[in-house]
């Protein structure tokens, strides 16, 4: 009997051609009555053809099952079950995959056959994760799992480490999840698993989201998209990151470059890809694509969204469906989807996604007129805020905190008894955030800072745009390693320093600029002159203006002149700064593109050129700005500059593997 090839499975597709050829060669040499050998060879062939010839993989799996039936032994049947599990990784087949891998593992344990056991175990864990069967998943990962008695090497292998990281991620234990992701990555590299890097990156993406550090992922997603262009999940992930950065045009162009929803590969990441696209298209109001995504996703509403066959989690299918319903103005449908997301997240203990869904449902209910809806909104927002504070989920904290503040603290009118400024003083203390950070007191003199923590406290409060934040939460952000008792006095000193920065002589009431009450802290932005607030207010007013085109263009130009630099340039990686930076980016791009379009209608090509160049200075991949700049330069007959602009455009789009319009 000729030796059978070594069975191997990885989703990078490495060495599959050699595996396919070896299996085919040995099948030709095997006699027709060697059914046990042929069952294993056909299973090996099916695994290879998942990558080399997907349309022929099912036929190989069927041959494996036929030969296993002829062989009549349990090991042959297990090989055939493994083949059947591998050739269709679609969501529809997950329950079948769970049943087949359960049976295969039972055979492995009874016979001691190890050839198929490890892959069967991985697929079994993945199916449990996809179906949200966390209780059985915990038993499968437990050191007391009887399977580990037969295969002790599994207990400390990369598959267990991957799924323990998943469990920590679902629980919201961010630090533990990051440690386990690193440990699993090291184990996978040691074992020579070609999927080590992509698995680690997928896990880290969700961890960084929970930490509020999404912007760090862009280089990794760019690399993954270029390394695996056949896997659209990376392009969808990149579009999602760009949207978080406010780069709407780049995200829209990237989504447009993907195949139609119906043509996306139905692989192990199909559900995650569609859910990512649903979130992006809902926010971009790409309603035609969103409608097709909804149609595809509705039958999986009760599912957990996993990536890489369960090595990490992206929440529930219900939340993207809720966002699409909101985009279509279907408020009651959105509420129903959010309730489903909350129910499932609570059932499996997925705390980050529970808090996220509670926050967003609270925001939706708060817009309803009834008292009952208002009470439920307040309860949901309070619970979500408590969860993110307890688990230190900075990526969700800003959302939960904003909703809670909006519900529990209605917009304050400007106080009628505002203290009159002293003679010779500025009307308001001034704060510069765009570019270099600077504070000028009520007397128009530069504030003196003796505490770096006090400056950081002020910046955090500025980023919240007048919304309250819990005192304890602030203390943890400023002194993450200290206990509340240890840092309470330090916080009081920092708050006093901020007050003195605005009113160094203490002539005004204590809470004039910084309010602290009932455990909450709030910066009174309405009593301060903050450049980023002026920019946002001015740009939003100009965008909403119904003035004539030339007047509106002047208003937009005036607003854009207030944008003098990046927000919080010294805190690029701080989670608390991300939301304001994103809001500024979105507003800037909207204002600049609108100005460029108005300038075109007014025949002012120079103004178009300036607007598009400003956009490209912030986002060098904005396709619409590149094309507009080339068109404006061409109309100005600046053919040399237009050619240079087209060369840059072509290069940038090639980096993203996007087509260039002619």
XYZ file of C-alpha atoms in Angstrom:
662
model
C 0.000 0.000 0.000
C 1.589 3.356 -1.002
C 1.919 5.903 1.788
C -0.771 8.580 1.872
C 0.277 12.242 1.706
C 0.467 14.290 4.855
C -2.898 15.979 5.367
C -2.600 19.729 5.936
C -5.067 22.579 5.896
C -4.373 26.305 5.922
C -6.368 29.146 4.477
C -3.396 30.871 2.887
C -3.483 28.049 0.324
C 0.202 27.294 0.840
C 1.463 23.983 -0.657
C -2.033 22.990 -1.844
C -0.881 22.357 -5.405
C 1.669 19.810 -4.197
C -0.953 18.257 -1.901
C -3.420 17.994 -4.779
C -0.890 16.412 -7.159
C 0.316 13.929 -4.551
C -3.242 12.828 -3.739
C -4.126 12.456 -7.429
C -0.969 10.456 -8.096
C -1.576 8.093 -5.189
C -5.229 7.638 -6.137
C -4.151 6.516 -9.591
C -1.744 4.005 -8.026
C -4.225 2.670 -5.434
C -6.315 -0.330 -6.346
C -10.062 0.095 -6.557
C -10.663 -2.074 -3.473
C -8.378 -0.097 -1.133
C -11.356 1.861 0.108
C -9.897 3.036 3.440
C -6.839 4.504 1.727
C -8.953 6.030 -1.026
C -11.287 7.670 1.512
C -8.333 9.408 3.141
C -6.808 10.378 -0.222
C -10.086 11.814 -1.483
C -10.465 13.782 1.761
C -6.942 15.173 1.274
C -7.778 15.985 -2.349
C -11.011 17.739 -1.333
C -9.113 19.934 1.152
C -6.637 20.961 -1.550
C -9.324 21.629 -4.136
C -11.083 24.056 -1.811
C -8.319 26.399 -3.042
C -7.217 25.007 -6.412
C -10.549 23.962 -7.944
C -13.528 24.821 -5.686
C -16.019 23.554 -8.273
C -14.458 20.067 -8.026
C -13.981 19.927 -4.245
C -17.502 18.642 -3.578
C -17.010 15.767 -6.002
C -13.849 14.684 -4.161
C -15.695 14.857 -0.827
C -18.506 12.718 -2.270
C -15.957 10.123 -3.429
C -14.449 10.113 0.065
C -17.869 9.365 1.551
C -18.548 6.616 -1.013
C -15.218 4.875 -0.345
C -15.724 5.267 3.411
C -19.051 3.482 3.063
C -17.363 0.652 1.161
C -14.544 0.449 3.713
C -17.063 0.210 6.534
C -14.725 1.428 9.282
C -15.082 4.422 11.572
C -11.758 6.068 10.706
C -12.637 6.159 7.009
C -15.996 7.690 7.871
C -14.258 10.359 9.955
C -12.051 11.303 7.005
C -15.143 11.592 4.817
C -16.914 13.726 7.420
C -13.911 16.020 7.568
C -13.955 16.418 3.787
C -17.678 17.226 3.821
C -17.081 19.831 6.548
C -14.308 21.546 4.614
C -15.793 21.888 1.154
C -18.699 24.096 2.225
C -17.855 26.673 4.886
C -20.991 28.719 4.256
C -23.224 29.900 7.082
C -26.038 27.619 5.944
C -23.867 24.582 6.611
C -22.625 25.559 10.073
C -25.123 23.322 11.961
C -24.188 20.398 9.694
C -20.500 21.147 10.179
C -20.966 21.091 13.945
C -22.696 17.699 13.833
C -20.093 16.191 11.472
C -17.081 17.405 13.428
C -18.612 16.204 16.695
C -18.903 12.738 15.201
C -15.389 12.850 13.733
C -13.908 13.827 17.107
C -15.806 11.038 18.815
C -14.225 8.592 16.353
C -10.785 10.106 16.897
C -11.108 9.725 20.648
C -12.280 6.117 20.358
C -9.623 5.051 17.848
C -6.687 7.318 18.690
C -6.412 8.308 14.998
C -4.690 11.706 14.896
C -4.487 12.398 11.160
C -7.780 14.255 10.955
C -8.362 15.074 14.644
C -6.687 18.472 14.833
C -8.500 19.952 11.831
C -11.790 18.455 13.007
C -11.255 20.023 16.424
C -10.593 23.447 14.884
C -13.713 23.253 12.707
C -15.736 22.091 15.708
C -14.615 25.063 17.812
C -15.372 27.416 14.934
C -18.881 26.048 14.459
C -19.618 26.453 18.177
C -18.450 30.063 18.006
C -20.484 30.844 14.878
C -23.642 29.472 16.477
C -23.027 31.263 19.781
C -22.819 27.984 21.707
C -20.481 29.449 24.304
C -21.282 26.932 27.049
C -20.195 24.006 24.882
C -17.248 26.051 23.609
C -16.066 26.561 27.178
C -16.304 22.804 27.795
C -14.342 22.120 24.617
C -11.565 24.486 25.775
C -11.546 23.263 29.374
C -8.459 21.346 30.575
C -10.946 18.677 31.675
C -12.034 17.998 28.071
C -11.762 14.182 27.641
C -10.370 14.732 24.128
C -7.159 16.044 25.686
C -6.565 12.667 27.327
C -6.233 11.121 23.862
C -4.470 14.116 22.299
C -2.697 16.045 25.102
C -0.864 18.230 22.573
C -4.185 19.889 21.679
C -4.569 21.416 25.149
C -1.610 23.771 24.660
C -1.856 24.180 20.894
C -2.592 27.215 18.756
C -6.248 26.303 18.173
C -7.059 26.345 21.884
C -5.091 29.589 22.280
C -7.013 31.211 19.400
C -10.385 30.356 20.867
C -9.402 31.297 24.419
C -8.544 34.702 22.963
C -12.011 34.735 21.385
C -13.626 34.025 24.764
C -11.657 36.821 26.447
C -12.686 39.153 23.620
C -16.363 38.260 23.992
C -16.092 38.785 27.755
C -14.582 42.235 27.164
C -11.340 41.390 28.988
C -9.179 43.452 26.664
C -5.773 43.059 28.303
C -6.169 39.291 28.630
C -7.375 39.021 25.032
C -4.292 40.868 23.783
C -1.987 38.598 25.800
C -3.718 35.493 24.451
C -3.585 36.819 20.879
C 0.170 37.267 21.193
C 0.566 33.805 22.730
C -1.505 32.175 19.977
C 0.484 34.034 17.327
C 3.743 32.725 18.763
C 2.409 29.149 18.883
C 1.136 29.363 15.309
C 4.491 30.659 14.092
C 6.345 27.924 15.952
C 4.179 25.283 14.301
C 4.786 26.838 10.866
C 1.126 27.734 10.334
C 0.910 30.107 7.324
C -2.302 31.554 8.775
C -0.502 32.831 11.888
C -0.280 36.457 10.768
C -3.816 36.820 9.411
C -5.296 35.178 12.530
C -3.338 37.494 14.809
C -4.331 40.554 12.781
C -8.019 39.631 12.854
C -7.936 39.206 16.618
C -5.949 42.388 17.145
C -8.403 44.393 15.017
C -11.265 43.687 17.414
C -9.053 44.303 20.459
C -7.946 47.670 19.075
C -11.576 48.585 18.411
C -12.431 47.887 22.045
C -9.417 49.965 23.108
C -10.438 52.864 20.863
C -7.292 52.479 18.748
C -8.806 51.656 15.373
C -6.618 54.144 13.490
C -3.560 51.992 14.173
C -4.958 49.219 11.972
C -4.755 50.959 8.601
C -1.226 49.787 7.599
C -2.008 46.191 8.559
C -5.262 46.166 6.593
C -3.579 47.742 3.566
C -0.941 45.010 3.654
C -3.531 42.251 4.128
C -5.603 43.522 1.221
C -2.569 43.524 -1.050
C -1.383 40.092 0.169
C -4.824 38.454 -0.120
C -6.831 40.348 -2.765
C -9.138 37.316 -3.131
C -10.452 37.876 0.409
C -12.776 40.935 0.355
C -12.989 40.988 4.162
C -9.753 43.022 4.229
C -11.060 45.640 1.794
C -14.288 45.869 3.802
C -12.265 46.249 7.006
C -10.120 48.964 5.443
C -13.215 50.876 4.307
C -14.560 50.643 7.859
C -11.298 52.051 9.266
C -11.310 54.896 6.746
C -14.861 55.733 7.690
C -13.812 55.886 11.356
C -11.164 58.407 10.252
C -13.740 60.507 8.419
C -12.379 59.565 4.968
C -15.780 59.012 3.425
C -14.764 59.440 -0.214
C -11.964 56.900 0.104
C -14.286 54.446 1.854
C -16.961 54.943 -0.801
C -14.478 54.360 -3.653
C -13.143 51.207 -2.021
C -16.640 49.782 -1.546
C -17.457 50.575 -5.169
C -14.424 48.541 -6.289
C -15.763 45.321 -4.723
C -17.909 42.815 -6.634
C -21.698 43.006 -6.275
C -23.063 41.524 -3.063
C -24.353 38.456 -4.924
C -20.857 37.724 -6.326
C -18.868 37.943 -3.089
C -17.200 34.590 -2.295
C -19.226 32.530 0.185
C -16.237 31.562 2.305
C -15.409 31.496 6.009
C -15.422 35.322 6.156
C -18.530 35.916 4.042
C -20.767 36.866 6.977
C -18.169 39.228 8.473
C -17.587 40.836 5.072
C -21.292 41.503 4.571
C -21.739 42.883 8.081
C -18.768 45.228 7.691
C -20.144 46.405 4.362
C -23.581 46.857 5.935
C -22.177 49.215 8.579
C -20.198 51.197 5.989
C -22.974 51.459 3.400
C -25.531 52.409 6.043
C -23.372 55.304 7.239
C -22.521 56.371 3.686
C -26.235 56.070 2.712
C -25.361 53.780 -0.193
C -28.926 52.515 -0.041
C -28.991 50.250 -3.109
C -26.069 48.198 -1.819
C -27.430 48.348 1.729
C -30.744 46.898 0.547
C -29.003 43.940 -1.113
C -26.915 43.374 2.009
C -30.035 43.365 4.172
C -31.677 40.767 1.950
C -28.634 38.501 2.273
C -28.243 38.986 6.037
C -31.815 38.686 7.314
C -31.839 34.887 7.449
C -28.769 34.946 9.725
C -30.068 37.460 12.246
C -29.631 35.055 15.156
C -25.931 34.564 14.427
C -22.744 35.826 15.943
C -20.440 37.454 13.376
C -17.139 35.623 13.483
C -13.962 36.090 11.475
C -11.680 33.275 10.353
C -14.040 30.441 11.363
C -14.493 31.774 14.857
C -11.046 32.925 15.960
C -12.515 36.329 16.743
C -15.893 38.042 16.925
C -17.351 41.165 15.331
C -20.639 41.246 17.191
C -24.084 40.190 16.027
C -25.778 40.255 12.636
C -28.673 42.164 14.208
C -26.723 45.394 14.730
C -25.788 45.944 11.042
C -29.409 45.187 10.187
C -30.497 47.857 12.680
C -28.158 50.406 11.103
C -29.522 49.648 7.636
C -33.086 50.013 8.918
C -32.154 53.397 10.419
C -30.622 54.460 7.088
C -33.966 53.712 5.423
C -35.860 55.614 8.138
C -37.485 52.418 9.434
C -37.258 53.242 13.121
C -39.439 50.442 14.500
C -37.565 47.818 12.483
C -34.285 49.227 13.772
C -35.540 49.028 17.365
C -36.537 45.380 16.841
C -33.104 44.521 15.433
C -31.374 46.255 18.351
C -33.499 44.270 20.812
C -32.397 41.069 19.088
C -28.762 42.176 19.298
C -29.147 42.898 23.013
C -30.868 39.577 23.699
C -28.185 37.538 21.932
C -25.268 39.518 23.369
C -26.679 39.141 26.880
C -27.299 35.415 26.411
C -23.725 34.631 25.390
C -22.125 37.265 27.628
C -20.737 39.387 24.774
C -20.348 42.493 26.941
C -18.722 44.915 24.437
C -21.444 44.335 21.857
C -24.143 44.362 24.506
C -23.028 47.837 25.614
C -22.761 49.021 22.014
C -26.286 47.844 21.136
C -27.703 49.246 24.392
C -26.145 52.651 23.685
C -27.440 52.823 20.139
C -30.917 51.612 21.066
C -30.980 54.173 23.882
C -30.168 56.927 21.387
C -32.982 55.732 19.125
C -35.540 55.424 21.935
C -34.625 58.853 23.299
C -36.011 60.337 20.072
C -39.422 58.765 20.780
C -42.084 60.940 22.464
C -43.328 58.552 25.178
C -42.238 58.621 28.830
C -41.794 54.846 28.831
C -39.345 55.064 25.928
C -37.435 57.839 27.698
C -37.144 55.775 30.880
C -35.960 52.710 28.970
C -33.439 54.823 27.065
C -32.019 56.178 30.313
C -31.803 52.686 31.821
C -30.078 51.248 28.749
C -27.600 54.113 28.521
C -26.767 53.886 32.235
C -26.148 50.143 32.020
C -23.990 50.524 28.901
C -21.937 53.291 30.511
C -21.424 51.159 33.628
C -20.239 48.222 31.495
C -17.708 50.181 29.491
C -16.378 51.857 32.624
C -15.988 48.542 34.444
C -14.262 46.844 31.499
C -12.339 49.938 30.342
C -13.680 49.656 26.814
C -12.479 53.013 25.545
C -13.609 52.302 21.982
C -17.252 52.239 23.120
C -16.967 54.652 26.038
C -17.398 57.783 23.938
C -20.598 56.438 22.352
C -22.106 55.261 25.638
C -21.099 58.445 27.457
C -22.473 60.705 24.728
C -25.839 58.950 24.722
C -26.087 59.002 28.507
C -25.250 62.705 28.642
C -27.746 63.539 25.917
C -30.511 61.634 27.723
C -29.868 62.612 31.316
C -28.602 66.147 30.739
C -30.670 68.166 28.260
C -28.848 70.957 26.457
C -28.215 73.781 28.866
C -29.197 77.263 27.749
C -26.581 79.889 28.166
C -26.898 81.070 31.813
C -28.602 84.434 32.129
C -26.327 85.362 35.019
C -23.028 84.895 33.215
C -20.426 86.991 35.013
C -19.534 90.110 33.103
C -15.925 90.208 31.925
C -13.582 92.456 33.811
C -12.480 95.696 32.142
C -9.912 95.002 29.465
C -10.497 91.263 29.532
C -11.489 89.072 26.608
C -15.142 88.032 26.494
C -14.155 84.388 26.901
C -10.991 82.453 27.632
C -9.613 81.096 24.369
C -8.424 77.592 23.579
C -6.540 76.575 20.457
C -6.845 72.889 19.609
C -6.241 72.830 15.853
C -2.488 72.712 15.463
C -0.545 73.709 18.573
C -2.482 73.504 21.834
C -2.755 76.823 23.687
C -4.958 78.317 26.397
C -5.366 82.035 27.032
C -6.997 83.206 30.227
C -9.987 85.502 30.707
C -7.411 88.344 30.770
C -6.076 87.255 27.343
C -2.716 86.149 28.739
C -1.170 82.722 28.054
C -2.125 80.177 30.704
C 0.716 78.802 32.801
C 0.761 75.041 33.208
C 2.630 73.331 36.002
C 0.892 69.981 35.530
C 0.951 67.799 32.416
C -2.004 65.829 33.802
C -4.068 69.002 34.127
C -3.446 69.804 30.447
C -4.460 66.273 29.515
C -7.589 66.539 31.661
C -8.593 69.696 29.816
C -7.962 68.085 26.436
C -10.117 65.072 27.314
C -12.951 67.385 28.364
C -12.598 69.452 25.184
C -12.860 66.252 23.135
C -16.211 65.508 24.791
C -17.663 68.804 23.475
C -19.512 69.758 26.648
C -20.747 66.281 27.557
C -20.278 65.058 31.103
C -17.997 62.182 32.004
C -17.682 60.221 35.219
C -15.015 61.440 37.648
C -13.795 57.883 38.217
C -13.524 57.288 34.496
C -11.400 60.397 34.136
C -9.173 59.284 36.984
C -8.557 55.958 35.286
C -7.777 57.669 31.967
C -5.241 59.943 33.644
C -3.737 57.415 36.078
C -4.602 53.930 34.715
C -2.453 52.085 37.244
C -3.681 53.873 40.366
C -6.665 53.097 42.561
C -9.464 55.607 43.090
C -8.274 56.257 46.649
C -4.697 56.842 45.503
C -5.465 59.351 42.753
C -8.532 61.213 44.096
C -6.404 64.023 45.511
C -4.309 64.240 42.349
C -7.485 64.635 40.318
C -8.731 67.464 42.545
C -5.403 69.264 42.075
C -5.601 68.806 38.292
C -9.183 70.151 38.192
C -8.145 73.181 40.254
C -5.243 73.787 37.856
C -7.637 73.775 34.896
C -9.883 76.319 36.637
C -6.911 78.573 37.356
C -5.814 78.356 33.722
C -9.023 80.175 32.797
C -9.374 82.414 35.857
C -5.968 82.743 37.544
C -7.146 85.279 40.142
C -10.183 83.249 41.167
C -12.520 86.201 40.580
C -15.330 84.090 39.104
C -17.533 81.396 40.697
C -15.790 78.029 41.002
C -17.936 76.202 38.432
C -17.894 78.954 35.800
C -15.796 76.914 33.382
C -15.530 73.457 34.946
C -18.538 71.838 36.606
C -18.213 68.902 39.004
C -21.337 67.468 40.589
C -22.843 64.061 41.389
C -19.655 62.291 40.343
C -19.732 63.887 36.872
C -17.343 66.404 35.330
C -18.187 68.784 32.497
C -16.349 71.537 30.629
C -18.659 74.525 30.021
C -17.783 74.940 26.352
C -20.509 77.569 25.912
C -18.457 79.932 28.119
C -15.205 79.326 26.247
C -13.900 80.305 22.826
C -12.576 77.000 21.409
C -11.295 77.078 17.837
C -12.444 73.550 16.990
C -15.962 74.407 18.171
C -15.958 77.549 16.039
C -14.804 75.531 13.032
C -17.422 72.814 13.482
C -20.230 75.293 14.133
C -19.234 77.537 11.234
C -18.789 74.704 8.755
C -22.060 73.021 9.727
C -23.916 76.329 9.403
C -22.368 76.978 5.994
C -23.236 73.484 4.770
C -26.849 73.943 5.890
C -27.088 77.460 4.473
C -29.714 78.166 1.838
C -27.860 81.240 0.586
C -26.970 81.880 -3.046
C -24.036 79.841 -4.444
C -21.521 82.682 -4.228
C -22.569 83.595 -0.664
C -22.503 79.977 0.435
C -19.061 79.532 -1.143
C -17.821 82.525 0.843
C -19.279 81.060 4.045
C -17.570 77.720 3.406
C -14.282 79.435 2.594
C -14.486 81.388 5.853
C -15.225 78.209 7.819
C -12.388 76.283 6.183
C -9.991 79.102 6.998
C -10.558 78.235 10.658
C -9.133 74.754 10.099
C -5.470 75.445 10.793
C -4.158 72.014 11.669
C -4.824 68.530 12.998
C -6.788 68.083 16.207
C -4.683 67.215 19.273
C -1.422 66.761 17.369
C 0.335 65.419 20.485
C -2.340 62.771 21.134
C -2.630 61.030 17.771
C -3.005 57.586 19.352
C -5.135 58.525 22.373
C -8.554 56.793 22.232
C -10.360 59.757 23.780
C -9.194 62.047 20.944
C -10.383 59.814 18.104
C -14.082 60.716 18.049
C -13.537 64.483 17.886
C -10.780 64.064 15.299
C -13.140 61.950 13.197
C -15.924 64.528 13.494
C -13.549 67.295 12.427
C -12.353 65.252 9.447
C -15.886 64.468 8.289
C -16.890 68.128 8.556
C -13.740 69.329 6.804
C -14.153 66.940 3.872
C -17.857 67.760 3.511
C -17.159 71.508 3.519
C -14.171 71.291 1.163
C -15.939 69.064 -1.374
C -19.037 71.273 -1.283
C -16.869 74.368 -1.819
C -15.163 72.692 -4.779
C -18.510 71.788 -6.349
C -19.886 75.293 -5.830
C -16.691 76.750 -7.314
C -17.193 74.616 -10.405
C -20.743 75.918 -10.837
C -19.406 79.478 -10.417
C -16.615 78.861 -12.941
C -13.880 79.500 -10.346
C -11.338 76.810 -11.246
C -8.612 78.271 -9.030
C -10.843 77.893 -5.983
C -11.547 74.296 -7.046
C -7.827 73.577 -7.294
C -7.177 75.009 -3.836
C -10.062 73.058 -2.280
C -9.012 69.757 -3.830
C -5.380 70.270 -2.885
C -6.396 70.854 0.722
C -8.431 67.646 0.676
C -5.538 65.647 -0.778
C -3.145 67.070 1.789
C -5.315 65.353 4.411
C -6.310 62.245 2.452
C -4.044 61.352 -0.445
C -6.389 58.523 -1.507
C -9.534 60.628 -2.062
C -10.481 59.560 -5.589
C -13.056 62.304 -6.117
C -10.537 64.994 -5.150
C -7.887 63.577 -7.505
C -10.300 63.521 -10.424
C -11.627 67.008 -9.608
C -8.106 68.437 -9.361
C -7.119 66.980 -12.735
C -10.286 68.368 -14.324
C -9.798 71.859 -12.822
C -6.142 72.043 -13.907
C -7.094 70.883 -17.394
C -9.758 73.601 -17.666
C -7.144 76.142 -16.578
C -4.941 74.781 -19.385
C -2.232 73.943 -16.858
C -1.472 70.765 -18.769
C 1.871 70.075 -17.115
C 0.335 70.276 -13.630
C -2.643 68.202 -14.792
C -0.292 65.473 -16.073
C 1.619 65.487 -12.795
C -1.652 65.290 -10.856
C -2.787 62.340 -13.000
C 0.516 60.563 -12.358
C 0.038 60.928 -8.593
C -3.596 59.824 -8.914
C -2.620 56.710 -10.853
C 0.050 55.836 -8.307
C -2.283 56.246 -5.317
C -5.058 54.191 -6.871
C -2.535 51.475 -7.817
C -1.516 51.293 -4.154
C -5.155 50.564 -3.313
C -5.604 48.326 -6.365
C -8.486 50.527 -7.521
C -9.260 51.290 -11.185
C -8.390 54.725 -12.558
C -11.120 56.505 -14.468
C -10.127 57.726 -17.898
